[in-house]
Short mmCIF file of C-alpha atoms in Angstrom, two decimals:
data_model
loop_
_atom_site.label_atom_id
_atom_site.label_comp_id
_atom_site.label_asym_id
_atom_site.label_seq_id
_atom_site.Cartn_x
_atom_site.Cartn_y
_atom_site.Cartn_z
CA MET A 1 114.95 82.19 100.08
CA THR A 2 113.61 84.32 97.31
CA PRO A 3 114.98 87.85 97.24
CA THR A 4 112.81 90.69 96.05
CA TYR A 5 113.05 91.94 92.48
CA GLU A 6 114.81 95.03 93.83
CA GLN A 7 117.36 92.94 95.76
CA MET A 8 118.17 90.88 92.69
CA GLY A 9 118.55 94.12 90.74
CA ASN A 10 121.07 95.35 93.31
CA TRP A 11 123.01 92.08 93.08
CA LEU A 12 122.92 92.28 89.29
CA GLU A 13 124.41 95.79 89.37
CA GLU A 14 127.21 94.63 91.69
CA ILE A 15 127.93 91.58 89.56
CA ALA A 16 127.83 93.48 86.25
CA ALA A 17 130.41 95.91 87.62
CA GLN A 18 132.86 92.98 87.94
CA PHE A 19 133.01 92.51 84.16
CA PRO A 20 135.54 94.43 82.06
CA GLU A 21 134.30 97.66 80.51
CA ALA A 22 135.23 96.29 77.06
CA PHE A 23 132.44 93.68 77.39
CA PHE A 24 129.88 96.50 77.35
CA GLU A 25 131.13 97.91 74.04
CA ASP A 26 128.28 97.98 71.50
CA LEU A 27 125.84 96.82 74.19
CA ASP A 28 123.48 99.77 73.62
CA GLY A 29 120.87 98.79 76.19
CA GLY A 30 123.20 97.36 78.82
CA ILE A 31 121.85 94.69 81.13
CA GLN A 32 118.18 94.78 82.06
CA LEU A 33 116.14 92.84 84.59
CA GLU A 34 112.60 91.77 83.70
CA GLU A 35 110.16 90.78 86.45
CA THR A 36 108.58 87.94 84.51
CA ALA A 37 109.55 84.31 84.12
CA LEU A 38 110.27 83.10 80.62
CA THR A 39 109.67 79.48 79.75
CA ASP A 40 110.93 77.78 76.63
CA PRO A 41 107.92 77.32 74.31
CA ASP A 42 109.28 73.99 73.03
CA PHE A 43 108.80 72.42 76.48
CA PRO A 44 105.66 71.99 78.59
CA SER A 45 105.01 74.98 80.84
CA GLY A 46 107.34 75.07 83.84
CA GLU A 47 109.75 72.44 82.51
CA MET A 48 112.45 74.69 81.02
CA TYR A 49 113.07 78.27 82.12
CA ILE A 50 115.15 80.83 80.28
CA MET A 51 117.26 82.73 82.81
CA GLY A 52 118.54 85.35 80.41
CA GLU A 53 119.04 86.17 76.79
CA TYR A 54 121.15 88.34 74.56
CA VAL A 55 118.97 90.45 72.30
CA HIS A 56 119.90 92.27 69.09
CA ASP A 57 116.83 93.94 67.66
CA LEU A 58 115.57 97.34 66.51
CA LEU A 59 116.25 98.76 69.97
CA GLY A 60 119.90 97.73 69.81
CA ARG A 61 121.91 95.12 71.68
CA TYR A 62 121.20 94.29 75.29
CA ILE A 63 121.07 91.50 77.83
CA LEU A 64 117.86 90.54 79.61
CA LEU A 65 117.68 88.55 82.82
CA TYR A 66 114.34 87.17 84.00
CA TYR A 67 113.73 87.52 87.73
CA GLY A 68 110.70 85.20 87.58
CA SER A 69 112.78 82.42 86.03
CA PHE A 70 115.38 82.73 88.78
CA ALA A 71 112.62 82.72 91.40
CA ALA A 72 111.00 79.63 89.90
CA LEU A 73 114.25 77.65 89.94
CA LEU A 74 116.12 79.04 92.94
CA SER A 75 113.41 79.69 95.53
CA ASP A 76 114.99 77.27 98.04
CA GLU A 77 118.56 78.46 97.49
CA ASP A 78 120.65 80.89 99.52
CA GLU A 79 122.09 84.25 98.48
CA ALA A 80 125.40 82.74 97.38
CA CYS A 81 123.63 80.42 94.94
CA TRP A 82 121.57 83.29 93.53
CA ARG A 83 124.68 85.42 93.05
CA ASP A 84 126.54 82.53 91.40
CA GLU A 85 123.66 81.94 88.99
CA ILE A 86 123.36 85.64 88.17
CA PHE A 87 127.10 85.78 87.47
CA ALA A 88 126.98 82.64 85.31
CA THR A 89 123.99 83.93 83.35
CA VAL A 90 125.55 87.35 82.73
CA ALA A 91 128.82 85.70 81.64
CA HIS A 92 126.90 83.39 79.30
CA GLU A 93 125.01 86.28 77.70
CA PHE A 94 128.17 88.37 77.38
CA THR A 95 129.68 85.44 75.49
CA HIS A 96 126.76 85.57 73.04
CA HIS A 97 127.29 89.33 72.66
CA LEU A 98 131.03 89.08 72.12
CA GLU A 99 130.69 86.18 69.69
CA GLU A 100 128.06 88.01 67.67
CA THR A 101 130.16 91.14 67.38
CA ALA A 102 133.06 88.95 66.21
CA GLY A 103 130.88 87.08 63.70
CA LEU A 104 131.04 83.79 65.62
CA HIS A 105 128.28 81.48 66.84
CA ALA A 106 129.90 78.62 68.81
CA LEU A 107 127.84 79.25 71.95
CA ASP A 108 124.63 79.48 69.91
CA ASP A 109 125.44 76.06 68.47
CA LYS A 110 126.22 74.66 71.92
CA ASP A 111 122.96 76.05 73.35
CA MET A 112 120.93 74.57 70.48
CA GLU A 113 122.53 71.15 71.04
CA PHE A 114 121.83 71.34 74.78
CA LEU A 115 118.16 72.16 74.14
CA ARG A 116 117.85 69.44 71.50
CA GLN A 117 119.22 66.84 73.92
CA ALA A 118 117.08 68.09 76.81
CA LEU A 119 113.93 67.94 74.69
CA GLU A 120 114.85 64.46 73.47
CA GLU A 121 115.35 63.28 77.08
CA PHE A 122 112.09 64.90 78.17
CA GLU A 123 110.17 63.18 75.37
CA GLU A 124 111.73 59.81 76.29
CA GLU A 125 110.57 60.24 79.91
CA GLU A 126 106.97 61.05 79.02
CA PRO A 127 104.58 58.10 79.35
#
C-alpha cells in the first residue's frame, strides 16, 4: 500500500511528536516533507534512494524526508512498515543534527562507509 502524501505527513507529525523537545533545539526549520524522490547521484537511477537528510544551510537547520523515496521503496509494505521507516529516518536525521551541534561526525563517517561499500558491491555485480 502506498499512502498519500498527506497521510504520510500526518504520520510524520505523530511520529515527530514522540521525540523529546530538546531534539528540536536549534532545528530552525523543523521537519519537512518533500513530495519528490531523491536518488543518490553516485548510483544509477533508481538503485539508491535517499529517504531523508539533515540540512544546515542559509535557511537554517532542518530535516527533510522524501515522500517519493519512501513510495519507491515501500509501495508493497503495510502501514506499520511505513511508520517504522519514518521513525527510523527521523531518528537517524536527529542524530546528524545532534552530532553536528555537538561538533561530532560519527554518523556522517558511518554513512559514508555504508555508501562506499554499497557502491563497491554494486560495481562488482555489474557485468
